[in-house]
């Protein structure tokens, strides 16, 4: 299957690329900085099951770049976010990424997918937004409001526009992401087994959902 990953240089994005390659998919990784292409090897680099990666330079919020990347794909995985220090982002705004990158980038992707007839869309958001908003413990709600308020608001907009699309979407909501030891993920409709999950485990979930049509138009929590 031909799969485009938007946000491919972030932790979850890299994990998704790796997991997709291991499942034999041919992956296109959209990256803003061509110097980061070395993260994925080259187009001659294959996963353990034969999948190959192609790196394309472009910006997720630029229509022409996304249009070019979406052409010829069969599914798209979106893992957009801001990797800068959250305290700095809250006080001064992000230095390198638009504050509304999640909603702007996802809208650009959705529009391009419609034009090219690509149906399958997997979008990573955050647990505690959309349908799991009321399941978040009070301590996390306070943190969201104080530290991540504008980013969470943008994630809510992202969630809403995905749900309003006519695509075969699945929204993936992981709990707190870590770079810790690998673990198996628990997937549910909202119940969580822990409050931290390694990015590698989330990447495997994102990859698995690409060809799981029974999860179309569903939201899954990952813990």
mmCIF file of N, CA, C and O in Angstrom, residues 61-149:
data_model
loop_
_atom_site.group_PDB
_atom_site.id
_atom_site.type_symbol
_atom_site.label_atom_id
_atom_site.label_comp_id
_atom_site.label_asym_id
_atom_site.label_seq_id
_atom_site.Cartn_x
_atom_site.Cartn_y
_atom_site.Cartn_z
ATOM 1 N N UNK A 61 1.464 22.930 5.480
ATOM 2 C CA UNK A 61 0.461 23.995 5.369
ATOM 3 C C UNK A 61 0.491 24.670 4.006
ATOM 4 O O UNK A 61 -0.220 25.650 3.788
ATOM 5 N N UNK A 62 1.308 24.153 3.080
ATOM 6 C CA UNK A 62 1.386 24.732 1.737
ATOM 7 C C UNK A 62 0.641 23.826 0.759
ATOM 8 O O UNK A 62 1.012 22.670 0.547
ATOM 9 N N UNK A 63 -0.391 24.354 0.137
ATOM 10 C CA UNK A 63 -1.258 23.553 -0.726
ATOM 11 C C UNK A 63 -0.492 22.800 -1.806
ATOM 12 O O UNK A 63 -0.728 21.610 -2.030
ATOM 13 N N UNK A 64 0.409 23.495 -2.496
ATOM 14 C CA UNK A 64 1.092 22.868 -3.632
ATOM 15 C C UNK A 64 1.975 21.708 -3.179
ATOM 16 O O UNK A 64 2.073 20.684 -3.871
ATOM 17 N N UNK A 65 2.611 21.847 -2.025
ATOM 18 C CA UNK A 65 3.477 20.776 -1.519
ATOM 19 C C UNK A 65 2.660 19.538 -1.149
ATOM 20 O O UNK A 65 3.029 18.407 -1.474
ATOM 21 N N UNK A 66 1.545 19.767 -0.461
ATOM 22 C CA UNK A 66 0.709 18.641 -0.047
ATOM 23 C C UNK A 66 0.044 17.996 -1.254
ATOM 24 O O UNK A 66 -0.070 16.774 -1.345
ATOM 25 N N UNK A 67 -0.388 18.812 -2.198
ATOM 26 C CA UNK A 67 -1.001 18.293 -3.431
ATOM 27 C C UNK A 67 -0.051 17.321 -4.129
ATOM 28 O O UNK A 67 -0.450 16.225 -4.549
ATOM 29 N N UNK A 68 1.199 17.723 -4.235
ATOM 30 C CA UNK A 68 2.200 16.887 -4.896
ATOM 31 C C UNK A 68 2.447 15.594 -4.120
ATOM 32 O O UNK A 68 2.604 14.516 -4.715
ATOM 33 N N UNK A 69 2.453 15.689 -2.789
ATOM 34 C CA UNK A 69 2.740 14.512 -1.966
ATOM 35 C C UNK A 69 1.576 13.528 -1.944
ATOM 36 O O UNK A 69 1.777 12.306 -1.916
ATOM 37 N N UNK A 70 0.337 14.035 -1.950
ATOM 38 C CA UNK A 70 -0.841 13.173 -1.859
ATOM 39 C C UNK A 70 -1.088 12.413 -3.158
ATOM 40 O O UNK A 70 -1.596 11.286 -3.128
ATOM 41 N N UNK A 71 -0.703 13.010 -4.288
ATOM 42 C CA UNK A 71 -0.947 12.381 -5.584
ATOM 43 C C UNK A 71 -0.377 10.960 -5.626
ATOM 44 O O UNK A 71 0.792 10.732 -5.342
ATOM 45 N N UNK A 72 -1.222 10.000 -5.956
ATOM 46 C CA UNK A 72 -0.792 8.616 -6.099
ATOM 47 C C UNK A 72 -0.795 7.800 -4.825
ATOM 48 O O UNK A 72 -0.477 6.599 -4.862
ATOM 49 N N UNK A 73 -1.174 8.391 -3.702
ATOM 50 C CA UNK A 73 -1.189 7.659 -2.435
ATOM 51 C C UNK A 73 -2.503 6.899 -2.266
ATOM 52 O O UNK A 73 -3.514 7.195 -2.920
ATOM 53 N N UNK A 74 -2.480 5.930 -1.352
ATOM 54 C CA UNK A 74 -3.692 5.173 -1.022
ATOM 55 C C UNK A 74 -4.179 5.446 0.396
ATOM 56 O O UNK A 74 -5.321 5.121 0.739
ATOM 57 N N UNK A 75 -3.324 6.029 1.218
ATOM 58 C CA UNK A 75 -3.700 6.388 2.586
ATOM 59 C C UNK A 75 -2.754 7.478 3.063
ATOM 60 O O UNK A 75 -1.634 7.630 2.550
ATOM 61 N N UNK A 76 -3.210 8.256 4.059
ATOM 62 C CA UNK A 76 -2.397 9.329 4.630
ATOM 63 C C UNK A 76 -2.445 9.222 6.151
ATOM 64 O O UNK A 76 -3.521 9.023 6.739
ATOM 65 N N UNK A 77 -1.274 9.348 6.777
ATOM 66 C CA UNK A 77 -1.156 9.389 8.241
ATOM 67 C C UNK A 77 -0.668 10.778 8.624
ATOM 68 O O UNK A 77 0.355 11.245 8.107
ATOM 69 N N UNK A 78 -1.394 11.448 9.532
ATOM 70 C CA UNK A 78 -1.049 12.803 9.964
ATOM 71 C C UNK A 78 -0.627 12.764 11.430
ATOM 72 O O UNK A 78 -1.396 12.335 12.294
ATOM 73 N N UNK A 79 0.604 13.227 11.706
ATOM 74 C CA UNK A 79 1.104 13.288 13.086
ATOM 75 C C UNK A 79 1.686 14.674 13.365
ATOM 76 O O UNK A 79 2.764 14.808 13.935
ATOM 77 N N UNK A 80 0.967 15.704 12.961
ATOM 78 C CA UNK A 80 1.467 17.064 13.089
ATOM 79 C C UNK A 80 1.482 17.527 14.545
ATOM 80 O O UNK A 80 0.633 17.138 15.341
ATOM 81 N N UNK A 81 2.442 18.380 14.859
ATOM 82 C CA UNK A 81 2.536 18.950 16.197
ATOM 83 C C UNK A 81 3.692 19.923 16.286
ATOM 84 O O UNK A 81 4.399 20.164 15.303
ATOM 85 N N UNK A 82 3.868 20.491 17.471
ATOM 86 C CA UNK A 82 4.948 21.446 17.726
ATOM 87 C C UNK A 82 5.937 20.793 18.673
ATOM 88 O O UNK A 82 5.573 20.414 19.792
ATOM 89 N N UNK A 83 7.179 20.660 18.229
ATOM 90 C CA UNK A 83 8.177 19.960 19.034
ATOM 91 C C UNK A 83 8.999 20.883 19.923
ATOM 92 O O UNK A 83 9.902 20.444 20.612
ATOM 93 N N UNK A 84 8.685 22.159 19.933
ATOM 94 C CA UNK A 84 9.442 23.108 20.748
ATOM 95 C C UNK A 84 9.020 23.044 22.208
ATOM 96 O O UNK A 84 7.970 22.479 22.543
ATOM 97 N N UNK A 85 9.829 23.644 23.080
ATOM 98 C CA UNK A 85 9.540 23.652 24.510
ATOM 99 C C UNK A 85 8.156 24.241 24.767
ATOM 100 O O UNK A 85 7.870 25.367 24.345
ATOM 101 N N UNK A 86 7.270 23.507 25.457
ATOM 102 C CA UNK A 86 5.893 23.999 25.627
ATOM 103 C C UNK A 86 5.788 25.275 26.455
ATOM 104 O O UNK A 86 4.870 26.075 26.245
ATOM 105 N N UNK A 87 6.720 25.481 27.384
ATOM 106 C CA UNK A 87 6.693 26.713 28.178
ATOM 107 C C UNK A 87 7.000 27.903 27.273
ATOM 108 O O UNK A 87 6.324 28.942 27.326
ATOM 109 N N UNK A 88 8.026 27.763 26.433
ATOM 110 C CA UNK A 88 8.364 28.850 25.515
ATOM 111 C C UNK A 88 7.213 29.119 24.548
ATOM 112 O O UNK A 88 6.878 30.271 24.277
ATOM 113 N N UNK A 89 6.618 28.037 24.042
ATOM 114 C CA UNK A 89 5.516 28.205 23.103
ATOM 115 C C UNK A 89 4.356 28.938 23.770
ATOM 116 O O UNK A 89 3.732 29.822 23.174
ATOM 117 N N UNK A 90 4.077 28.605 25.022
ATOM 118 C CA UNK A 90 2.956 29.241 25.726
ATOM 119 C C UNK A 90 3.223 30.719 25.973
ATOM 120 O O UNK A 90 2.318 31.556 25.857
ATOM 121 N N UNK A 91 4.475 31.071 26.300
ATOM 122 C CA UNK A 91 4.794 32.451 26.649
ATOM 123 C C UNK A 91 5.078 33.329 25.433
ATOM 124 O O UNK A 91 4.700 34.510 25.403
ATOM 125 N N UNK A 92 5.744 32.760 24.423
ATOM 126 C CA UNK A 92 6.218 33.578 23.311
ATOM 127 C C UNK A 92 5.733 33.106 21.946
ATOM 128 O O UNK A 92 5.979 33.773 20.942
ATOM 129 N N UNK A 93 5.085 31.966 21.918
ATOM 130 C CA UNK A 93 4.684 31.400 20.640
ATOM 131 C C UNK A 93 5.812 30.571 20.044
ATOM 132 O O UNK A 93 6.980 30.733 20.404
ATOM 133 N N UNK A 94 5.501 29.684 19.117
ATOM 134 C CA UNK A 94 6.538 28.848 18.498
ATOM 135 C C UNK A 94 7.429 29.657 17.569
ATOM 136 O O UNK A 94 6.990 30.618 16.938
ATOM 137 N N UNK A 95 8.697 29.241 17.486
ATOM 138 C CA UNK A 95 9.666 29.944 16.652
ATOM 139 C C UNK A 95 9.696 29.415 15.227
ATOM 140 O O UNK A 95 9.983 30.159 14.292
ATOM 141 N N UNK A 96 9.405 28.126 15.055
ATOM 142 C CA UNK A 96 9.614 27.513 13.739
ATOM 143 C C UNK A 96 8.356 26.913 13.113
ATOM 144 O O UNK A 96 8.370 26.566 11.934
ATOM 145 N N UNK A 97 7.306 26.787 13.890
ATOM 146 C CA UNK A 97 6.110 26.100 13.412
ATOM 147 C C UNK A 97 4.884 26.956 13.695
ATOM 148 O O UNK A 97 4.778 27.532 14.780
ATOM 149 N N UNK A 98 3.949 27.063 12.759
ATOM 150 C CA UNK A 98 2.730 27.831 13.043
ATOM 151 C C UNK A 98 1.982 27.252 14.242
ATOM 152 O O UNK A 98 1.902 26.035 14.410
ATOM 153 N N UNK A 99 1.440 28.120 15.073
ATOM 154 C CA UNK A 99 0.718 27.667 16.254
ATOM 155 C C UNK A 99 -0.490 26.811 15.870
ATOM 156 O O UNK A 99 -0.895 25.909 16.612
ATOM 157 N N UNK A 100 -1.068 27.075 14.716
ATOM 158 C CA UNK A 100 -2.226 26.314 14.252
ATOM 159 C C UNK A 100 -1.853 25.254 13.228
ATOM 160 O O UNK A 100 -2.648 24.905 12.354
ATOM 161 N N UNK A 101 -0.642 24.691 13.341
ATOM 162 C CA UNK A 101 -0.156 23.732 12.344
ATOM 163 C C UNK A 101 -1.041 22.492 12.266
ATOM 164 O O UNK A 101 -1.224 21.921 11.187
ATOM 165 N N UNK A 102 -1.611 22.074 13.386
ATOM 166 C CA UNK A 102 -2.428 20.861 13.365
ATOM 167 C C UNK A 102 -3.670 21.053 12.501
ATOM 168 O O UNK A 102 -3.957 20.243 11.622
ATOM 169 N N UNK A 103 -4.414 22.121 12.770
ATOM 170 C CA UNK A 103 -5.645 22.327 12.009
ATOM 171 C C UNK A 103 -5.357 22.779 10.575
ATOM 172 O O UNK A 103 -5.985 22.283 9.628
ATOM 173 N N UNK A 104 -4.414 23.696 10.394
ATOM 174 C CA UNK A 104 -4.106 24.166 9.043
ATOM 175 C C UNK A 104 -3.572 23.043 8.177
ATOM 176 O O UNK A 104 -3.997 22.858 7.029
ATOM 177 N N UNK A 105 -2.612 22.302 8.719
ATOM 178 C CA UNK A 105 -2.028 21.212 7.948
ATOM 179 C C UNK A 105 -3.037 20.126 7.628
ATOM 180 O O UNK A 105 -3.089 19.608 6.504
ATOM 181 N N UNK A 106 -3.869 19.782 8.598
ATOM 182 C CA UNK A 106 -4.857 18.736 8.375
ATOM 183 C C UNK A 106 -5.903 19.178 7.360
ATOM 184 O O UNK A 106 -6.342 18.387 6.514
ATOM 185 N N UNK A 107 -6.308 20.445 7.406
ATOM 186 C CA UNK A 107 -7.260 20.936 6.410
ATOM 187 C C UNK A 107 -6.653 20.858 5.008
ATOM 188 O O UNK A 107 -7.342 20.461 4.044
ATOM 189 N N UNK A 108 -5.387 21.210 4.882
ATOM 190 C CA UNK A 108 -4.715 21.126 3.584
ATOM 191 C C UNK A 108 -4.683 19.688 3.083
ATOM 192 O O UNK A 108 -4.921 19.418 1.893
ATOM 193 N N UNK A 109 -4.406 18.759 3.992
ATOM 194 C CA UNK A 109 -4.368 17.342 3.633
ATOM 195 C C UNK A 109 -5.745 16.854 3.199
ATOM 196 O O UNK A 109 -5.892 16.174 2.175
ATOM 197 N N UNK A 110 -6.770 17.177 3.977
ATOM 198 C CA UNK A 110 -8.130 16.739 3.653
ATOM 199 C C UNK A 110 -8.558 17.253 2.283
ATOM 200 O O UNK A 110 -9.118 16.502 1.463
ATOM 201 N N UNK A 111 -8.275 18.519 2.012
ATOM 202 C CA UNK A 111 -8.653 19.090 0.718
ATOM 203 C C UNK A 111 -7.939 18.372 -0.430
ATOM 204 O O UNK A 111 -8.553 18.062 -1.469
ATOM 205 N N UNK A 112 -6.648 18.096 -0.258
ATOM 206 C CA UNK A 112 -5.887 17.406 -1.309
ATOM 207 C C UNK A 112 -6.374 15.979 -1.496
ATOM 208 O O UNK A 112 -6.461 15.479 -2.631
ATOM 209 N N UNK A 113 -6.707 15.301 -0.409
ATOM 210 C CA UNK A 113 -7.207 13.925 -0.516
ATOM 211 C C UNK A 113 -8.522 13.890 -1.282
ATOM 212 O O UNK A 113 -8.745 12.996 -2.100
ATOM 213 N N UNK A 114 -9.393 14.836 -1.029
ATOM 214 C CA UNK A 114 -10.659 14.899 -1.768
ATOM 215 C C UNK A 114 -10.407 15.064 -3.257
ATOM 216 O O UNK A 114 -11.044 14.402 -4.095
ATOM 217 N N UNK A 115 -9.492 15.959 -3.600
ATOM 218 C CA UNK A 115 -9.225 16.216 -5.025
ATOM 219 C C UNK A 115 -8.650 15.000 -5.725
ATOM 220 O O UNK A 115 -8.902 14.782 -6.917
ATOM 221 N N UNK A 116 -7.856 14.200 -4.997
ATOM 222 C CA UNK A 116 -7.188 13.048 -5.617
ATOM 223 C C UNK A 116 -7.916 11.731 -5.363
ATOM 224 O O UNK A 116 -7.419 10.676 -5.768
ATOM 225 N N UNK A 117 -9.044 11.778 -4.675
ATOM 226 C CA UNK A 117 -9.804 10.561 -4.453
ATOM 227 C C UNK A 117 -9.160 9.591 -3.487
ATOM 228 O O UNK A 117 -9.409 8.376 -3.562
ATOM 229 N N UNK A 118 -8.342 10.089 -2.566
ATOM 230 C CA UNK A 118 -7.720 9.243 -1.543
ATOM 231 C C UNK A 118 -8.653 9.233 -0.336
ATOM 232 O O UNK A 118 -9.013 10.287 0.195
ATOM 233 N N UNK A 119 -9.040 8.056 0.139
ATOM 234 C CA UNK A 119 -10.081 7.954 1.154
ATOM 235 C C UNK A 119 -9.549 7.745 2.580
ATOM 236 O O UNK A 119 -10.117 8.288 3.520
ATOM 237 N N UNK A 120 -8.510 6.946 2.749
ATOM 238 C CA UNK A 120 -8.125 6.514 4.112
ATOM 239 C C UNK A 120 -7.229 7.545 4.775
ATOM 240 O O UNK A 120 -6.157 7.888 4.271
ATOM 241 N N UNK A 121 -7.666 8.036 5.934
ATOM 242 C CA UNK A 121 -6.951 9.071 6.677
ATOM 243 C C UNK A 121 -6.845 8.668 8.137
ATOM 244 O O UNK A 121 -7.846 8.392 8.798
ATOM 245 N N UNK A 122 -5.612 8.652 8.655
ATOM 246 C CA UNK A 122 -5.345 8.385 10.070
ATOM 247 C C UNK A 122 -4.745 9.656 10.658
ATOM 248 O O UNK A 122 -3.719 10.145 10.162
ATOM 249 N N UNK A 123 -5.366 10.198 11.706
ATOM 250 C CA UNK A 123 -4.897 11.443 12.307
ATOM 251 C C UNK A 123 -4.632 11.233 13.797
ATOM 252 O O UNK A 123 -5.529 10.821 14.541
ATOM 253 N N UNK A 124 -3.415 11.536 14.216
ATOM 254 C CA UNK A 124 -3.092 11.497 15.634
ATOM 255 C C UNK A 124 -3.419 12.847 16.264
ATOM 256 O O UNK A 124 -2.957 13.893 15.815
ATOM 257 N N UNK A 125 -4.245 12.837 17.314
ATOM 258 C CA UNK A 125 -4.536 14.053 18.069
ATOM 259 C C UNK A 125 -4.020 13.861 19.496
ATOM 260 O O UNK A 125 -2.881 13.462 19.671
ATOM 261 N N UNK A 126 -4.826 14.125 20.493
ATOM 262 C CA UNK A 126 -4.407 13.974 21.898
ATOM 263 C C UNK A 126 -5.574 13.453 22.720
ATOM 264 O O UNK A 126 -6.713 13.922 22.549
ATOM 265 N N UNK A 127 -5.284 12.528 23.617
ATOM 266 C CA UNK A 127 -6.300 12.092 24.562
ATOM 267 C C UNK A 127 -6.718 13.296 25.409
ATOM 268 O O UNK A 127 -5.884 14.086 25.842
ATOM 269 N N UNK A 128 -8.014 13.430 25.648
ATOM 270 C CA UNK A 128 -8.515 14.576 26.394
ATOM 271 C C UNK A 128 -9.064 15.670 25.512
ATOM 272 O O UNK A 128 -9.411 16.750 26.001
ATOM 273 N N UNK A 129 -9.146 15.400 24.205
ATOM 274 C CA UNK A 129 -9.793 16.319 23.270
ATOM 275 C C UNK A 129 -10.929 15.576 22.585
ATOM 276 O O UNK A 129 -11.000 14.341 22.621
ATOM 277 N N UNK A 130 -11.826 16.323 21.958
ATOM 278 C CA UNK A 130 -12.936 15.669 21.279
ATOM 279 C C UNK A 130 -13.751 14.813 22.227
ATOM 280 O O UNK A 130 -14.086 15.232 23.340
ATOM 281 N N UNK A 131 -14.055 13.564 21.852
ATOM 282 C CA UNK A 131 -14.942 12.723 22.661
ATOM 283 C C UNK A 131 -14.363 12.262 23.991
ATOM 284 O O UNK A 131 -15.105 11.780 24.854
ATOM 285 N N UNK A 132 -13.051 12.378 24.193
ATOM 286 C CA UNK A 132 -12.459 11.982 25.477
ATOM 287 C C UNK A 132 -12.197 13.184 26.382
ATOM 288 O O UNK A 132 -11.564 13.052 27.428
ATOM 289 N N UNK A 133 -12.695 14.341 25.999
ATOM 290 C CA UNK A 133 -12.453 15.565 26.771
ATOM 291 C C UNK A 133 -12.896 15.408 28.229
ATOM 292 O O UNK A 133 -12.189 15.799 29.157
ATOM 293 N N UNK A 134 -14.051 14.801 28.448
ATOM 294 C CA UNK A 134 -14.590 14.685 29.800
ATOM 295 C C UNK A 134 -13.985 13.528 30.589
ATOM 296 O O UNK A 134 -14.293 13.363 31.772
ATOM 297 N N UNK A 135 -13.143 12.729 29.950
ATOM 298 C CA UNK A 135 -12.509 11.598 30.641
ATOM 299 C C UNK A 135 -11.149 11.972 31.234
ATOM 300 O O UNK A 135 -10.534 11.168 31.926
ATOM 301 N N UNK A 136 -10.693 13.175 30.960
ATOM 302 C CA UNK A 136 -9.371 13.576 31.417
ATOM 303 C C UNK A 136 -9.414 13.921 32.903
ATOM 304 O O UNK A 136 -10.280 14.672 33.342
ATOM 305 N N UNK A 137 -8.474 13.384 33.707
ATOM 306 C CA UNK A 137 -8.436 13.733 35.130
ATOM 307 C C UNK A 137 -8.205 15.229 35.337
ATOM 308 O O UNK A 137 -7.628 15.910 34.483
ATOM 309 N N UNK A 138 -8.628 15.728 36.479
ATOM 310 C CA UNK A 138 -8.568 17.164 36.758
ATOM 311 C C UNK A 138 -7.157 17.715 36.636
ATOM 312 O O UNK A 138 -6.949 18.822 36.126
ATOM 313 N N UNK A 139 -6.155 16.957 37.088
ATOM 314 C CA UNK A 139 -4.778 17.470 37.054
ATOM 315 C C UNK A 139 -4.307 17.707 35.627
ATOM 316 O O UNK A 139 -3.568 18.654 35.348
ATOM 317 N N UNK A 140 -4.741 16.859 34.697
ATOM 318 C CA UNK A 140 -4.356 17.042 33.305
ATOM 319 C C UNK A 140 -5.153 18.170 32.653
ATOM 320 O O UNK A 140 -4.643 18.888 31.799
ATOM 321 N N UNK A 141 -6.417 18.322 33.050
ATOM 322 C CA UNK A 141 -7.196 19.437 32.523
ATOM 323 C C UNK A 141 -6.569 20.773 32.902
ATOM 324 O O UNK A 141 -6.506 21.707 32.099
ATOM 325 N N UNK A 142 -6.063 20.859 34.141
ATOM 326 C CA UNK A 142 -5.394 22.081 34.584
ATOM 327 C C UNK A 142 -4.121 22.336 33.784
ATOM 328 O O UNK A 142 -3.826 23.461 33.396
ATOM 329 N N UNK A 143 -3.344 21.267 33.526
ATOM 330 C CA UNK A 143 -2.121 21.412 32.745
ATOM 331 C C UNK A 143 -2.444 21.838 31.322
ATOM 332 O O UNK A 143 -1.791 22.716 30.755
ATOM 333 N N UNK A 144 -3.458 21.215 30.734
ATOM 334 C CA UNK A 144 -3.853 21.589 29.382
ATOM 335 C C UNK A 144 -4.184 23.070 29.312
ATOM 336 O O UNK A 144 -3.749 23.781 28.408
ATOM 337 N N UNK A 145 -4.958 23.537 30.294
ATOM 338 C CA UNK A 145 -5.396 24.924 30.275
ATOM 339 C C UNK A 145 -4.231 25.886 30.488
ATOM 340 O O UNK A 145 -4.100 26.901 29.802
ATOM 341 N N UNK A 146 -3.362 25.577 31.454
ATOM 342 C CA UNK A 146 -2.295 26.507 31.824
ATOM 343 C C UNK A 146 -1.129 26.485 30.843
ATOM 344 O O UNK A 146 -0.593 27.534 30.474
ATOM 345 N N UNK A 147 -0.718 25.309 30.431
ATOM 346 C CA UNK A 147 0.513 25.189 29.648
ATOM 347 C C UNK A 147 0.254 25.020 28.160
ATOM 348 O O UNK A 147 0.989 25.562 27.331
ATOM 349 N N UNK A 148 -0.778 24.295 27.818
ATOM 350 C CA UNK A 148 -0.979 23.902 26.417
ATOM 351 C C UNK A 148 -2.254 24.483 25.817
ATOM 352 O O UNK A 148 -2.684 24.043 24.743
ATOM 353 N N UNK A 149 -2.842 25.470 26.475
ATOM 354 C CA UNK A 149 -4.145 25.980 26.042
ATOM 355 C C UNK A 149 -4.290 26.239 24.558
ATOM 356 O O UNK A 149 -5.181 25.673 23.902
#
